[in-house]
Amino acid sequence: MYALEISGLQKTYSGGVEALKGFDLKVEKGDFFALLGPNGAGKSTSIGIITSLVNKTEGSVHIFGHDIDQELELAKAQVGLVPQEFNFNQFETVLQIVVNQAGYYGVPRSVALQRAEKYLGQLDLWEKSNSRARELSGGMKRRLMIARALMHEPQLLILDEPTAGVDIELRRSMWQFLTQLNQQGITIILTTHYLEEAEMLCRNIGIIDKGELIEHTSMKQLLSKLNIETFIFDLPAGSHIDSLAGFTCRMVDDHTLEVDVAKSQGLNAVFQELDKQGITVLSMRNKANRLEELFVELVSEGRNRES
Amino acid sequence: MNLSVYRIALKSIISKEIIRFTRIWVQTLVPPAITMSLYFVIFGNLIGSRIGEMGGYSYMEFIVPGLIMMSVITNSYSNVASSFFSCKFQRNIEELLVAPVPNYIIIAGFVGGGVARGLLVGLIVSLVSLFFVPLQLHNVLVIALTVFLTSVLFALGGLINAIYADTFDDISIIPTFVLTPLTYLGGVFYSLTLLGDFWQALSKVNPIVYMVNAFRYGFLGISDVSLLTSYSMISAFIVGLYLWALYLIKTGYGLRS
């Protein structure tokens, strides 16, 4: 049984915009899955349909085997949603928000209070439990939405850009928290624009563009498709290189060199060539996140095929 | 899903609603007490003393049930209209839409909140009226049933208004242009028998006439229409509005894209 099984999902909005064009997707139980795509690709529409916030036009959705058309309440009970936009009552306290949410799922108040202490504590919000939501910082609001989504202890947690606008320190602590949840057996589906986040956390990935799934594979397999990586070498100021035998390279400024390295070549050869020219390398890094390069490549390939 | 899940969900929505209107008590509970005190002083004492009797009772005694009912109607309606619209506006209605809460529980929860405010305001206004006139109780059961059904009916009305509303203006249009005129023309301040045949017949299209009269019967034992007709009308409106609200939430009108 899959945690999520989507088949032939279509959505045409009342204005005629076709957001999803027969979208299929399967997410294994216990997976940490990245659903990526450019803005307007259909990610939020898909999540909206899975969580009953958007009415589908065609197709089927099963959550842990429960069809949303036949067993909607059982399907909903399995899912916790962390939406992209803040959607809690700004005038309620943190504790009221999470305890009420638990109540909507039938969790008795005494149990809800215990869970509130647990999840708000784990997300460093317990001290703010009596503060009104509008008094929280942006990062705290994001964590509040995660705590709220966990109050009924769902089997499937869907996070729609949970770290948008969050500073790197907090982002990393959220990654750690999500990894722990996944290790406890919770299936996680994540959408994000920080591709480093997807690469670091997720085992499997789906890339959606213009309402269609253009890639659905494991992160490992996807990354192995990357044939060329660009590396940046920091050199002493005033360095100059015209060419590097066997490699495409360019000087960005008088102390920065970019070199395209094919998977078959290896970095040793680059260092040997630099050594031959008496160039000292001060430091080195990837130009861009590997997944980011692949993502751009896949999306533009798809669009080129279309045109 | 078992019934205890639904019971907890319903309790959660109602208690959230009660906490909301009691948190802002200065906006929700105090104004009706002040407004009705003014009605009692001006229409009851100052003007009422010159009007004399109506339906065999002093004018003050005659208008008290209608004024209590007016507060109940306005508050039941506006509680649900503003609370539900605010949930839409802040998008926290999504908290309920993603949860396994059946649509009828969502309706019952918001209506329950509206009824709670309507009844509490009704009680406050009744207590205020005791400063001006001794309250007679002809039939407590009729009073309780009428006030409860009326607040359910207008809470449902407020819910439908909020579902259709796109802006805060939209939730004040109906109370201002429909509810207030219907209440004033619903026999709160006069007996229908004072009107000519045509206006009497026209008044009977106004549902508030039935509520005010049934309520007045509970206090004074007098009514311009029969109790059976009143309850039939109120029940028919409740069923109609409930089915309308259920349809709107089920199809996701204004809630789901």
Coordinates of C-alpha atoms in Angstrom, one line a residue:
Chain A
M1 CA 0.0 0.0 0.0
Y2 CA 1.2 3.5 -0.9
A3 CA 1.1 6.4 1.5
L4 CA -0.1 8.4 -1.5
E5 CA -1.4 7.2 -4.9
I6 CA -2.6 9.7 -7.4
S7 CA -3.9 8.6 -10.8
G8 CA -5.0 10.7 -13.8
L9 CA -5.4 13.8 -11.7
Q10 CA -6.8 16.8 -13.6
K11 CA -7.8 20.2 -12.5
T12 CA -9.2 22.9 -14.6
Y13 CA -10.1 26.1 -12.8
S14 CA -13.4 27.9 -13.5
G15 CA -11.5 30.5 -15.6
G16 CA -10.4 27.6 -17.9
V17 CA -6.8 27.4 -16.6
E18 CA -5.7 23.8 -16.8
A19 CA -3.5 23.4 -13.7
L20 CA -3.1 19.6 -13.8
K21 CA -3.2 17.5 -16.9
G22 CA -3.6 13.9 -15.9
F23 CA -1.0 13.7 -13.1
D24 CA 0.1 10.3 -11.7
L25 CA 2.2 9.9 -8.6
K26 CA 3.0 7.2 -6.0
V27 CA 4.7 7.9 -2.7
E28 CA 5.9 4.9 -0.7
K29 CA 5.0 4.5 3.0
G30 CA 7.9 6.0 5.1
D31 CA 9.3 8.0 2.2
F32 CA 10.8 11.5 2.4
F33 CA 9.6 12.8 -1.0
A34 CA 10.4 16.0 -2.7
L35 CA 7.7 17.5 -5.0
L36 CA 9.5 20.2 -7.0
G37 CA 8.5 22.5 -9.8
P38 CA 8.7 26.1 -11.0
N39 CA 6.1 28.6 -9.8
G40 CA 2.7 27.8 -11.2
A41 CA 3.6 24.2 -12.1
G42 CA 0.7 22.7 -10.2
K43 CA 2.4 21.7 -6.8
S44 CA 0.0 23.7 -4.6
T45 CA -3.0 22.6 -6.6
S46 CA -2.0 19.0 -6.2
I47 CA -1.5 19.5 -2.4
G48 CA -4.8 21.3 -2.3
I49 CA -6.6 18.4 -3.9
I50 CA -4.9 15.8 -1.6
T51 CA -6.0 17.9 1.5
S52 CA -9.5 18.7 0.2
L53 CA -8.9 22.4 -0.2
V54 CA -9.3 22.2 -4.0
N55 CA -12.0 20.3 -5.8
K56 CA -10.5 18.0 -8.5
T57 CA -11.9 17.8 -12.0
E58 CA -10.9 14.2 -12.8
G59 CA -8.8 11.4 -11.4
S60 CA -8.4 9.6 -8.1
V61 CA -6.4 10.1 -4.9
H62 CA -5.8 7.4 -2.4
I63 CA -4.2 8.1 1.0
F64 CA -3.0 5.0 2.8
G65 CA -5.5 3.1 0.6
H66 CA -8.4 5.4 1.5
D67 CA -10.1 6.9 -1.6
I68 CA -10.9 10.6 -1.1
D69 CA -14.1 10.2 -3.0
Q70 CA -15.3 7.2 -0.9
E71 CA -13.6 7.5 2.5
L72 CA -12.8 11.2 2.7
E73 CA -12.8 11.5 6.5
L74 CA -10.5 8.4 6.9
A75 CA -8.2 9.8 4.2
K76 CA -8.1 13.2 5.9
A77 CA -7.3 11.7 9.3
Q78 CA -4.0 10.4 7.9
V79 CA -2.7 13.7 6.7
G80 CA -1.1 16.7 8.4
L81 CA -0.7 19.8 6.3
V82 CA 1.8 22.6 6.7
P83 CA 0.6 25.2 4.1
Q84 CA 2.7 27.8 2.4
E85 CA 0.8 30.8 3.8
F86 CA 0.1 31.4 7.5
N87 CA -3.5 30.3 7.9
F88 CA -4.2 30.5 11.6
N89 CA -6.3 32.9 13.6
Q90 CA -3.9 35.7 14.5
F91 CA -5.8 36.6 17.6
E92 CA -5.8 33.2 19.2
T93 CA -3.0 32.0 21.4
V94 CA -0.5 29.4 20.3
L95 CA -2.0 26.8 22.7
Q96 CA -5.6 27.5 21.6
I97 CA -4.6 27.0 17.9
V98 CA -2.9 23.6 18.4
V99 CA -5.5 22.3 20.9
N100 CA -8.4 23.3 18.7
Q101 CA -6.8 21.7 15.7
A102 CA -6.4 18.4 17.7
G103 CA -10.1 18.7 18.7
Y104 CA -11.2 18.9 15.0
Y105 CA -9.5 15.5 14.6
G106 CA -11.3 14.1 17.7
V107 CA -8.3 14.2 20.0
P108 CA -9.6 14.6 23.6
R109 CA -8.5 17.9 25.3
S110 CA -6.4 16.1 28.0
V111 CA -4.4 14.3 25.3
A112 CA -4.2 17.4 23.2
L113 CA -2.7 19.3 26.0
Q114 CA 0.0 16.6 26.5
R115 CA 0.8 16.7 22.8
A116 CA 0.8 20.4 22.7
E117 CA 3.5 20.4 25.4
K118 CA 5.4 17.7 23.4
Y119 CA 5.4 19.3 20.0
L120 CA 5.6 23.0 21.0
G121 CA 8.4 21.9 23.3
Q122 CA 10.3 20.1 20.5
L123 CA 9.8 23.1 18.2
D124 CA 11.0 25.6 20.9
L125 CA 7.5 27.2 21.2
W126 CA 6.3 26.1 24.6
E127 CA 7.3 29.3 26.3
K128 CA 5.2 31.1 23.7
S129 CA 2.1 28.9 24.3
N130 CA 0.1 31.8 25.8
S131 CA 1.2 34.4 23.3
R132 CA -1.1 35.4 20.6
A133 CA -0.1 34.1 17.1
R134 CA 0.2 37.7 15.7
E135 CA 3.0 38.4 18.3
L136 CA 5.2 35.6 16.9
S137 CA 8.1 36.1 14.6
G138 CA 8.0 34.7 11.0
G139 CA 10.1 31.6 12.0
M140 CA 7.9 30.9 15.0
K141 CA 4.8 31.1 12.9
R142 CA 6.3 28.5 10.6
R143 CA 7.1 26.2 13.5
L144 CA 3.6 26.8 14.9
M145 CA 2.1 25.5 11.7
I146 CA 4.3 22.3 11.9
A147 CA 3.3 21.8 15.5
R148 CA -0.4 22.2 14.6
A149 CA -0.1 19.7 11.7
L150 CA 1.4 17.1 14.1
M151 CA -1.3 17.4 16.8
H152 CA -3.4 14.4 15.5
E153 CA -0.2 12.4 14.8
P154 CA -0.7 12.0 11.1
Q155 CA 0.9 9.2 9.0
L156 CA 1.6 11.5 6.1
L157 CA 2.9 15.0 6.6
I158 CA 2.8 17.4 3.7
L159 CA 4.9 20.6 3.9
D160 CA 4.4 23.3 1.3
E161 CA 7.6 25.3 1.3
P162 CA 8.0 25.1 5.1
T163 CA 11.3 27.0 5.2
A164 CA 10.4 29.9 3.0
G165 CA 11.8 33.1 4.5
V166 CA 13.4 31.2 7.4
D167 CA 17.0 32.0 8.4
I168 CA 19.6 29.3 7.8
E169 CA 20.1 28.4 11.5
L170 CA 16.4 27.8 12.0
R171 CA 16.1 26.1 8.6
R172 CA 18.8 23.6 9.7
S173 CA 17.0 22.9 13.0
M174 CA 13.8 22.3 11.1
W175 CA 15.6 19.9 8.7
Q176 CA 16.8 18.0 11.8
F177 CA 13.3 17.9 13.2
L178 CA 11.8 16.6 10.0
T179 CA 14.4 14.0 9.6
Q180 CA 13.6 12.7 13.1
L181 CA 9.9 12.6 12.3
N182 CA 10.7 10.6 9.1
Q183 CA 12.9 8.2 11.1
Q184 CA 9.9 7.6 13.4
G185 CA 8.0 6.3 10.3
I186 CA 6.1 9.4 9.2
T187 CA 5.9 9.7 5.4
I188 CA 6.9 13.3 4.4
I189 CA 6.1 15.1 1.2
L190 CA 7.9 18.4 0.8
T191 CA 7.8 21.2 -1.7
T192 CA 10.6 23.7 -1.6
H193 CA 12.4 26.2 -3.7
Y194 CA 15.6 25.5 -1.7
L195 CA 16.8 22.6 -3.8
E196 CA 19.7 22.0 -1.4
E197 CA 17.0 21.2 1.2
A198 CA 15.4 18.6 -1.1
E199 CA 18.8 17.1 -1.9
M200 CA 19.7 16.9 1.7
L201 CA 16.5 15.5 3.1
C202 CA 14.6 13.6 0.4
R203 CA 15.1 10.0 -0.9
N204 CA 12.7 10.3 -3.8
I205 CA 11.7 13.1 -6.0
G206 CA 9.0 14.2 -8.5
I207 CA 9.4 17.2 -10.7
I208 CA 6.2 18.8 -12.0
D209 CA 5.9 21.4 -14.7
K210 CA 2.8 22.8 -16.4
G211 CA 0.6 20.3 -14.7
E212 CA 2.6 17.2 -15.7
L213 CA 5.0 15.0 -13.9
I214 CA 8.2 15.3 -15.9
E215 CA 10.4 13.3 -13.6
H216 CA 9.7 10.7 -10.9
T217 CA 12.7 8.8 -9.5
S218 CA 15.0 8.4 -6.6
M219 CA 17.3 11.3 -5.6
K220 CA 20.3 9.1 -6.2
Q221 CA 19.3 8.2 -9.7
L222 CA 18.5 11.7 -10.6
L223 CA 21.7 13.1 -9.4
S224 CA 23.6 10.4 -11.3
K225 CA 22.1 12.0 -14.5
L226 CA 24.2 15.1 -14.0
N227 CA 27.0 14.8 -16.5
I228 CA 28.8 18.1 -16.1
E229 CA 29.4 20.1 -12.9
T230 CA 30.8 23.6 -12.7
F231 CA 33.4 24.3 -10.0
I232 CA 34.7 27.6 -8.8
F233 CA 38.3 28.0 -7.9
D234 CA 39.5 30.9 -5.7
L235 CA 42.9 32.0 -6.9
P236 CA 45.4 34.6 -5.6
A237 CA 44.5 38.1 -6.9
G238 CA 46.0 38.9 -10.3
S239 CA 46.0 35.3 -11.5
H240 CA 45.4 34.7 -15.3
I241 CA 44.5 31.6 -17.2
D242 CA 43.7 31.5 -21.0
S243 CA 42.9 27.9 -21.2
L244 CA 43.0 24.6 -19.4
A245 CA 43.8 21.5 -21.5
G246 CA 40.8 19.2 -21.8
F247 CA 38.4 21.5 -19.9
T248 CA 36.1 24.5 -20.6
C249 CA 37.0 27.3 -18.3
R250 CA 36.7 31.0 -17.9
M251 CA 38.1 33.7 -15.6
V252 CA 35.2 35.5 -13.8
D253 CA 37.5 38.1 -12.4
D254 CA 41.3 38.3 -11.6
H255 CA 41.0 35.8 -8.8
T256 CA 38.0 33.5 -9.7
L257 CA 38.1 30.7 -12.2
E258 CA 35.1 28.6 -13.3
V259 CA 35.8 25.1 -14.7
D260 CA 33.2 22.7 -16.3
V261 CA 34.1 19.1 -15.3
A262 CA 32.5 16.1 -16.9
K263 CA 31.7 13.2 -14.8
S264 CA 34.3 11.0 -16.6
Q265 CA 37.1 13.5 -16.0
G266 CA 37.6 13.9 -12.3
L267 CA 39.0 16.8 -10.3
N268 CA 42.6 15.5 -10.2
A269 CA 43.1 16.4 -13.8
V270 CA 42.0 20.0 -13.1
F271 CA 44.5 20.3 -10.3
Q272 CA 47.3 18.8 -12.5
E273 CA 46.6 21.3 -15.2
L274 CA 46.5 24.2 -12.8
D275 CA 49.8 22.9 -11.2
K276 CA 51.4 22.9 -14.7
Q277 CA 50.6 26.6 -15.1
G278 CA 51.9 27.3 -11.6
I279 CA 48.5 28.4 -10.3
T280 CA 47.9 28.2 -6.6
V281 CA 44.3 27.2 -5.6
L282 CA 43.2 28.9 -2.4
S283 CA 39.8 27.2 -2.1
M284 CA 37.2 25.5 -4.3
R285 CA 33.4 25.0 -4.3
N286 CA 30.4 23.9 -6.5
K287 CA 29.0 26.8 -8.6
A288 CA 25.5 25.7 -7.9
N289 CA 23.7 23.0 -6.1
R290 CA 23.7 19.8 -8.2
L291 CA 20.0 19.3 -8.0
E292 CA 19.4 22.9 -9.0
E293 CA 21.4 22.4 -12.2
L294 CA 19.5 19.2 -13.0
F295 CA 16.2 20.9 -12.2
V296 CA 16.8 23.8 -14.5
E297 CA 18.0 21.3 -17.2
L298 CA 14.9 19.1 -16.9
V299 CA 12.4 21.9 -16.9
S300 CA 14.0 23.6 -19.9
E301 CA 14.3 20.3 -21.8
G302 CA 10.6 19.7 -21.3
R303 CA 9.7 23.2 -22.5
N304 CA 12.0 22.9 -25.5
R305 CA 10.3 19.6 -26.5
E306 CA 7.0 21.3 -26.2
S307 CA 7.9 24.2 -28.4
Chain B
M1 CA -15.1 7.7 12.2
N2 CA -16.9 7.2 15.4
L3 CA -19.4 9.6 17.1
S4 CA -17.0 10.6 19.9
V5 CA -14.7 12.1 17.3
Y6 CA -17.5 14.2 16.0
R7 CA -18.6 15.1 19.5
I8 CA -15.1 16.4 20.3
A9 CA -14.9 18.3 17.0
L10 CA -18.3 19.9 17.7
K11 CA -17.3 20.9 21.2
S12 CA -14.0 22.3 19.9
I13 CA -15.7 24.6 17.4
I14 CA -18.4 25.8 19.8
S15 CA -15.9 26.5 22.6
K16 CA -13.7 28.3 20.2
E17 CA -16.6 30.4 19.1
I18 CA -17.7 31.2 22.7
I19 CA -14.1 32.1 23.6
R20 CA -14.0 34.4 20.6
F21 CA -17.1 36.5 21.5
T22 CA -16.4 36.5 25.2
R23 CA -12.8 37.7 24.5
I24 CA -14.2 40.7 22.7
W25 CA -17.1 41.2 25.2
V26 CA -16.9 45.0 24.9
Q27 CA -17.9 44.7 21.2
T28 CA -20.3 41.8 21.6
L29 CA -22.1 41.8 25.0
V30 CA -22.1 45.4 26.2
P31 CA -23.6 47.3 23.1
P32 CA -26.9 45.4 23.1
A33 CA -27.3 46.1 26.9
I34 CA -26.7 49.9 26.2
T35 CA -28.9 50.0 23.1
M36 CA -31.8 48.2 24.7
S37 CA -31.6 50.4 27.8
L38 CA -32.1 53.4 25.5
Y39 CA -35.0 51.7 23.8
F40 CA -36.6 51.0 27.2
V41 CA -36.0 54.5 28.4
I42 CA -37.2 56.3 25.3
F43 CA -39.9 54.0 23.8
G44 CA -40.9 52.4 27.0
N45 CA -40.9 55.1 29.7
L46 CA -40.9 58.5 27.9
I47 CA -43.0 57.8 24.8
G48 CA -44.7 54.6 26.0
S49 CA -46.3 56.3 29.0
R50 CA -48.2 58.6 26.5
I51 CA -49.2 55.7 24.2
G52 CA -51.2 53.9 26.9
E53 CA -52.1 50.2 26.6
M54 CA -51.4 47.8 23.7
G55 CA -53.0 44.4 23.6
G56 CA -54.2 44.9 27.2
Y57 CA -50.7 45.6 28.6
S58 CA -48.7 48.7 29.2
Y59 CA -46.7 49.7 26.1
M60 CA -43.4 49.0 28.0
E61 CA -44.6 45.4 28.8
F62 CA -45.7 45.0 25.2
I63 CA -42.4 45.9 23.6
V64 CA -40.0 44.1 26.0
P65 CA -40.4 40.6 24.4
G66 CA -39.9 42.1 21.0
L67 CA -36.8 44.0 22.0
I68 CA -35.3 40.9 23.6
M69 CA -36.0 39.0 20.4
M70 CA -34.5 41.8 18.4
S71 CA -31.2 41.5 20.3
V72 CA -31.2 37.7 20.0
I73 CA -31.8 38.0 16.2
T74 CA -29.1 40.6 15.6
N75 CA -26.5 38.9 17.8
S76 CA -27.0 35.3 16.6
Y77 CA -26.8 36.6 13.0
S78 CA -23.8 38.8 13.4
N79 CA -21.8 36.4 15.5
V80 CA -21.7 33.7 12.8
A81 CA -21.5 36.2 9.9
S82 CA -18.4 37.9 11.4
S83 CA -16.7 34.9 12.8
F84 CA -17.1 32.7 9.7
F85 CA -16.1 35.5 7.4
S86 CA -13.1 36.2 9.6
C87 CA -12.1 32.5 9.3
K88 CA -12.4 32.8 5.5
F89 CA -10.5 36.1 5.5
Q90 CA -7.6 34.8 7.7
R91 CA -7.9 31.4 5.9
N92 CA -8.1 29.6 9.2
I93 CA -11.3 28.0 7.9
E94 CA -8.8 25.7 6.2
E95 CA -8.0 24.2 9.7
L96 CA -11.5 22.8 9.6
L97 CA -11.7 21.9 5.9
V98 CA -8.6 19.7 6.0
A99 CA -9.8 17.9 9.2
P100 CA -12.2 14.9 9.1
V101 CA -15.1 17.1 10.3
P102 CA -18.4 16.4 8.4
N103 CA -20.1 19.5 7.0
Y104 CA -23.0 19.2 9.3
I105 CA -20.7 19.4 12.3
I106 CA -19.1 22.6 10.9
I107 CA -22.5 24.1 10.5
A108 CA -23.6 23.0 13.9
G109 CA -20.4 24.3 15.5
F110 CA -20.8 27.8 14.1
V111 CA -24.5 27.9 14.6
G112 CA -23.9 26.7 18.2
G113 CA -21.6 29.7 18.8
G114 CA -24.2 32.1 17.3
V115 CA -26.9 30.6 19.5
A116 CA -24.7 30.9 22.6
R117 CA -24.2 34.6 22.0
G118 CA -27.8 35.2 21.0
L119 CA -29.1 33.5 24.2
L120 CA -26.5 35.2 26.4
V121 CA -27.4 38.6 25.0
G122 CA -31.1 37.7 25.4
L123 CA -30.5 37.0 29.0
I124 CA -28.5 40.2 29.5
V125 CA -31.3 42.3 27.9
S126 CA -33.9 40.5 29.9
L127 CA -32.1 41.3 33.1
V128 CA -31.7 45.0 32.0
S129 CA -35.5 45.1 31.3
L130 CA -36.1 44.2 35.0
F131 CA -35.0 47.7 35.9
F132 CA -37.9 49.1 33.9
V133 CA -40.7 46.7 34.1
P134 CA -41.5 43.4 36.1
L135 CA -41.1 40.5 33.7
Q136 CA -44.2 38.3 33.3
L137 CA -43.7 34.6 32.4
H138 CA -46.8 33.1 30.8
N139 CA -45.2 30.0 29.4
V140 CA -41.5 29.4 30.0
L141 CA -41.3 26.4 27.6
V142 CA -42.7 28.6 24.7
I143 CA -40.2 31.3 25.6
A144 CA -37.3 28.9 25.6
L145 CA -38.3 27.1 22.5
T146 CA -38.9 30.3 20.5
V147 CA -35.7 32.0 21.5
F148 CA -33.7 28.9 20.8
L149 CA -35.3 28.2 17.3
T150 CA -35.0 31.9 16.4
S151 CA -31.3 32.1 17.2
V152 CA -30.7 28.9 15.3
L153 CA -32.5 30.4 12.3
F154 CA -30.6 33.6 12.3
A155 CA -27.3 32.0 13.0
L156 CA -27.9 29.9 9.9
G157 CA -28.7 33.1 8.0
G158 CA -25.4 34.7 9.2
L159 CA -23.5 31.6 8.1
I160 CA -24.9 31.8 4.5
N161 CA -24.2 35.5 4.4
A162 CA -20.6 34.9 5.4
I163 CA -20.1 32.1 2.8
Y164 CA -21.2 34.4 0.0
A165 CA -19.4 37.4 1.4
D166 CA -16.2 38.6 -0.3
T167 CA -15.6 41.7 1.8
F168 CA -16.4 42.9 5.3
D169 CA -19.0 45.2 3.7
D170 CA -20.9 42.2 2.4
I171 CA -21.6 41.0 6.0
S172 CA -23.1 44.3 7.0
I173 CA -25.3 44.8 4.0
I174 CA -27.9 42.1 4.9
P175 CA -28.2 43.2 8.6
T176 CA -28.6 46.9 7.6
F177 CA -30.8 46.6 4.6
V178 CA -32.8 43.5 5.3
L179 CA -32.7 42.4 8.9
T180 CA -33.2 45.7 10.6
P181 CA -36.2 46.7 8.5
L182 CA -37.8 43.3 8.9
T183 CA -37.3 43.4 12.6
Y184 CA -38.8 46.9 13.0
L185 CA -41.7 45.9 10.7
G186 CA -42.0 42.6 12.6
G187 CA -44.4 43.7 15.3
V188 CA -41.8 44.6 17.9
F189 CA -43.3 48.0 18.6
Y190 CA -46.9 47.5 17.6
S191 CA -49.6 45.0 17.3
L192 CA -50.5 43.8 13.8
T193 CA -54.1 44.5 14.6
L194 CA -53.4 48.2 14.3
L195 CA -52.7 47.8 10.6
G196 CA -55.1 47.7 7.7
D197 CA -56.0 44.3 6.1
F198 CA -53.5 44.7 3.3
W199 CA -50.5 45.6 5.6
Q200 CA -51.5 42.9 8.0
A201 CA -51.4 40.3 5.1
L202 CA -48.1 41.7 3.9
S203 CA -46.6 41.6 7.4
K204 CA -47.4 37.9 7.5
V205 CA -44.8 37.3 4.8
N206 CA -42.2 38.6 7.3
P207 CA -40.8 35.6 9.2
I208 CA -39.8 37.8 12.2
V209 CA -43.5 38.5 12.9
Y210 CA -43.9 34.8 13.8
M211 CA -40.9 34.8 16.1
V212 CA -41.8 38.0 17.9
N213 CA -45.4 37.0 18.4
A214 CA -44.6 33.5 19.6
F215 CA -42.0 35.0 22.0
R216 CA -44.5 37.6 23.2
Y217 CA -47.1 34.8 23.8
G218 CA -44.5 33.1 26.1
F219 CA -44.3 36.3 28.2
L220 CA -47.8 37.8 28.1
G221 CA -50.0 35.1 26.6
I222 CA -51.1 37.3 23.7
S223 CA -50.2 36.9 20.0
D224 CA -51.3 38.1 16.6
V225 CA -50.7 34.7 15.0
S226 CA -51.2 31.1 16.2
L227 CA -48.3 29.3 17.9
L228 CA -48.7 26.4 15.5
T229 CA -48.3 28.7 12.5
S230 CA -45.3 30.4 14.2
Y231 CA -43.5 27.2 14.9
S232 CA -44.3 25.8 11.4
M233 CA -42.9 28.9 9.8
I234 CA -39.7 29.0 12.0
S235 CA -39.1 25.3 11.4
A236 CA -39.6 25.6 7.7
F237 CA -37.1 28.5 7.5
I238 CA -34.6 26.5 9.6
V239 CA -34.8 23.5 7.3
G240 CA -34.5 25.6 4.2
L241 CA -31.5 27.6 5.4
Y242 CA -29.8 24.5 6.8
L243 CA -30.1 22.7 3.4
W244 CA -28.8 25.9 1.7
A245 CA -25.8 26.2 4.0
L246 CA -25.1 22.4 3.7
Y247 CA -25.2 22.7 -0.1
L248 CA -22.8 25.6 -0.1
I249 CA -20.2 24.0 2.2
K250 CA -20.5 20.7 0.4
T251 CA -19.8 22.2 -3.0
G252 CA -17.1 24.5 -1.4
Y253 CA -18.7 27.7 -2.6
G254 CA -16.3 30.5 -1.6
L255 CA -14.2 28.0 0.4
R256 CA -12.6 25.6 -2.1
S257 CA -11.4 26.5 -5.6

